[in-house]
Amino acid sequence: MTVKVLAFGIVRDIFGGSSIDVPLEPAATSATLKANLELRFPKLAKLSSYMVAVNNEYAHEPVELHPNDEIAIIPPVSGG
Amino acid sequence: MTVKVLAFGIVRDIFGGSSIDVPLEPAATSATLKANLELRFPKLAKLSSYMVAVNNEYAHEPVELHPNDEIAIIPPVSGG
Amino acid sequence: MIDILLTGEPLNINDCIQKVLAPEAGGIDVFIGTVRNATKGKQVLRLEFEAYEPMALSEMRKIADKAFGIWPLHHIVLHHRTGILAVGEVPVVIAVSAAHRAAAFDACRYIIDTLKETVPIWKKEVFEDGEVWVAAHP
Amino acid sequence: MIDILLTGEPLNINDCIQKVLAPEAGGIDVFIGTVRNATKGKQVLRLEFEAYEPMALSEMRKIADKAFGIWPLHHIVLHHRTGILAVGEVPVVIAVSAAHRAAAFDACRYIIDTLKETVPIWKKEVFEDGEVWVAAHP
């Protein structure tokens, strides 16, 4: 399957755009996605931290991904 | 000597006016004044607490009074 | 900057906030006291505030000076109203600016807590069936 | 009442305060974030705020809901701005009303502290000689 991954803040700079398509095996999880992205974008692993959000919720534990999920990479937030 | 004692809040009600004159022995202190006032106005002793202020400063310890001091009785404050 | 005011006129909250803004400040905390419609379940009609003015101003300034001594602050505004206030009206506004928010929060809270302990201002609660000087009796 | 807003327009502080006024409330605490002119001694020209809007709104609401679960509050207003902000402008306003001031202070501080940890909003500091996404790197 292919998932679309949204990027914000510094991750948009790292991806070179506000979203990318990522080919993944069926039933891949948010953890698989992170590993996949870190191979493709080594700068991602150099951030203080980052989270995957699936359908507007932080994936604190690995969650299974589906093609229509809204998936986003959340670098360290700095609002306020 | 006679000192003028200002009254605020419930003490104004107890004194029946915004100030009273109190005859005191020379070199009397704020502690003497309190004892004198409590005899004259027993309701004063029934307050949660009250302080004497001399020249706009709380008399945390007994202080000597002079005829021209600005003396006030400060019942429990409740501003804000 | 310390700005202290004791007035019989309505307080201007926006003015208090504008006064503490500073390009070096990153956080502003503002406390606004308002007259509640009830106390201990009893309906309040209005409050009457009275101050021993020179001493109240002196104690208010002491509190602000003390806060400046404890926290790295930019500005403090401390305005208190006197006279008759209806439900919803504002007896006190405290605005504090600092480079970092923790100092602004801590100082603002310290100022209102200390004001309620030391500043010679008194309020009388007026009910349908009587009135009472707040905190006067045990 | 919970009032959440994420907007590219300037925040209206007075409007936020008016919204939390309530006859049952005795204390209002307001936190106002402002853009500082310097960070770590370096002059800041402007800040650029970006949000993952649907999730930011959802996380902002979660924080307000959580605060209502912890403290007895009347109203919470939580407004955050996005886009380009100059020094002195206001990225965030939080206003909380409660019957008693301690709850208003505690809740307001909890809301800004938690917002800075969980809400997907990012700021880029722009200097004379470059720019940096705040908190991105160790």
Coordinates of N, CA, C and O in Angstrom, one line a residue, chain B residues 38 41-48 50:
Chain B
E38 N -9.9 48.5 74.0 CA -10.7 47.3 74.3 C -11.6 47.4 75.5 O -12.7 46.8 75.6
F41 N -14.3 49.8 74.1 CA -15.2 49.2 73.0 C -14.9 47.6 73.1 O -14.1 47.1 72.3
P42 N -15.7 47.0 73.9 CA -15.5 45.5 74.1 C -15.6 44.7 72.8 O -15.0 43.7 72.6
K43 N -16.4 45.3 71.8 CA -16.6 44.6 70.5 C -15.2 44.5 69.8 O -15.1 43.6 68.9
L44 N -14.3 45.4 70.0 CA -13.0 45.4 69.4 C -12.3 44.0 69.6 O -11.7 43.4 68.7
A45 N -12.4 43.5 70.8 CA -11.7 42.3 71.2 C -12.4 41.1 70.5 O -11.8 40.0 70.5
K46 N -13.6 41.3 70.0 CA -14.3 40.1 69.5 C -14.0 40.0 68.0 O -14.5 39.0 67.3
L47 N -13.2 40.9 67.4 CA -12.9 40.8 66.0 C -11.9 39.6 65.8 O -11.2 39.2 66.7
S48 N -11.8 39.1 64.6 CA -10.9 37.9 64.3 C -9.5 38.4 64.7 O -8.7 37.6 65.2
Y50 N -7.0 42.5 64.8 CA -6.9 43.8 64.3 C -5.5 44.3 64.6 O -4.8 43.8 65.5

